[in-house]
Amino acid sequence: MDFSRVELSEEDQAFLEESRAFLREIVTDDVIRRDRETGDNFDEGVHLALGKAGYLAREWKPESEGGFNRVRRRIWELEKRRAHVPWVTFGTTAMIARSVDKFGSPELKAEVMPRVYTGEVRLCLGYTEPEGGSDVATCKTRAVRDGDGWVINGSKMFTTGAHNCQYVFLITNTDPDAPKHKSLTMFLVPLDSPGIEIQGIRTVDGDRTNIVYYSDVRVDDKYRLGEVNDGWTVVREPLNVEHGAVEAAADGLQDVSIMMHQANTMAAAVDKAAAKVTEPDPNGRRLIDDGSVAYRLGRGVARMEASFSATSIFGRVALAQAMRDISPDLMDLLGTAASLPLGTDGAADDGAAEYVYRFAPLVGIYGGTLEVFRNMIAQYVLGLGKPAYAPPAKKAS
Ligand SMILES: Cc1cc2nc3c(=O)[nH]c(=O)nc-3n(C[C@H](O)[C@H](O)[C@H](O)COP(=O)(O)OP(=O)(O)OC[C@H]3O[C@@H](n4cnc5c(N)ncnc54)[C@H](O)[C@@H]3O)c2cc1C
């Protein structure tokens, strides 16, 4: 990993200034306020403006096809974070568009890809089901052949962004009698198809996600991705990306693990707490002068720094766990006024630690739970073998 400082060329410096100014113009206070209210993590006006200015295409395409070079890609990622661009829906769109590009028919690609670049088409993930999501291959949503098309029945839990998207990347079961990894077929289902009902769900941190019901939904075969009963081949790659089981590039121009974006809320809360505990009260006393405050803050900072340095799948676990561990400590240090949320008069730190406290559980669930990742580390990295969940065999008496 290269940790040296990057000297920006004049062109890259100009790109930084131009993109920073553009983002400042389109991500207004109104956008941020609305996003907080809806919990959507998506803003159509911002998304279409990014598409129109060519940023979505340049973000998605490789450099050889007109996309950003490595340095600009990094600048762009960091500037989007600084500007608090609502980002979740382009994240899912970009990931799924890779599968459409790889496995879609020419007709489907022509329908979808140009409008991904303009921002008119957004794509969401339809993996998890109400009865369980950790093992996506146990899918019960059925797709049955019907003439030239398919009929889909079932339901999907936590289809984030479905109400702002045009298609869902849907895992279906097309052969219930086959072994689970040979029973799946992937589709890109148009979300305006008759028989689809989207119901909103709010999570504890205020995000919006959805449960989506599919009742006799008819889909043309052109919306199938990959071969029938070979959906595992299609879905494996995006699953690996979402799991963070992909090594960061060694040039240092990439986050060392996924969830860094989310974990920045923890860094901001720690900064606010550090500022607050060093403020003198009217008697000149500072919270930090109490050794236990200094100890707990120091411990939190050390845990946070360690988690930011952990890579790949380890980083993913460390970041979410650090968020869970540190946020209640920060609230304790700052006192009861730390339980007041953002924008409330009298809140100790404008709700920063309180927000991380509500957000942290989700960061350790979506895209796979911490328990599942710890098992993956045990099994694949440490070689401890597959966990045995079956009850121990009874001894013959
Ligand atoms: C905010 C949010 C957004 C999401 N967005 C999407 C989305 O856009 N699309 C989508 O398809 N899904 C989405 N999800 C679903 C998410 O991926 C699942 O919640 C996650 O994979 C866990 O599945 P589950 O909730 O069904 O829990 P289950 O699989 O039912 O697990 C229940 C409990 O059992 C534990 N467990 C399960 N299996 C194992 C194992 N092998 N070893 C150890 N422990 C285990 C889990 O850790 C958990 O504590 C989202 C979830 C949230 C909270």
XYZ file of C-alpha atoms in Angstrom, residues 99-113 188 220-226:
23
model
C -24.065 -7.311 -13.971
C -26.432 -5.918 -16.628
C -23.433 -5.020 -18.760
C -21.923 -8.491 -18.302
C -24.978 -10.746 -18.398
C -27.768 -8.723 -20.060
C -28.975 -9.259 -23.634
C -28.017 -6.510 -26.126
C -31.674 -5.397 -26.090
C -31.721 -5.049 -22.291
C -28.408 -3.216 -22.226
C -29.683 -0.754 -24.818
C -32.811 -0.172 -22.703
C -30.976 0.338 -19.430
C -27.381 1.505 -19.724
C -33.894 -7.178 -13.770
C -40.436 -10.867 -20.518
C -37.489 -13.263 -20.904
C -35.313 -10.351 -22.076
C -35.152 -9.253 -18.422
C -33.361 -12.450 -17.416
C -29.660 -12.069 -16.532
C -27.502 -15.121 -17.167
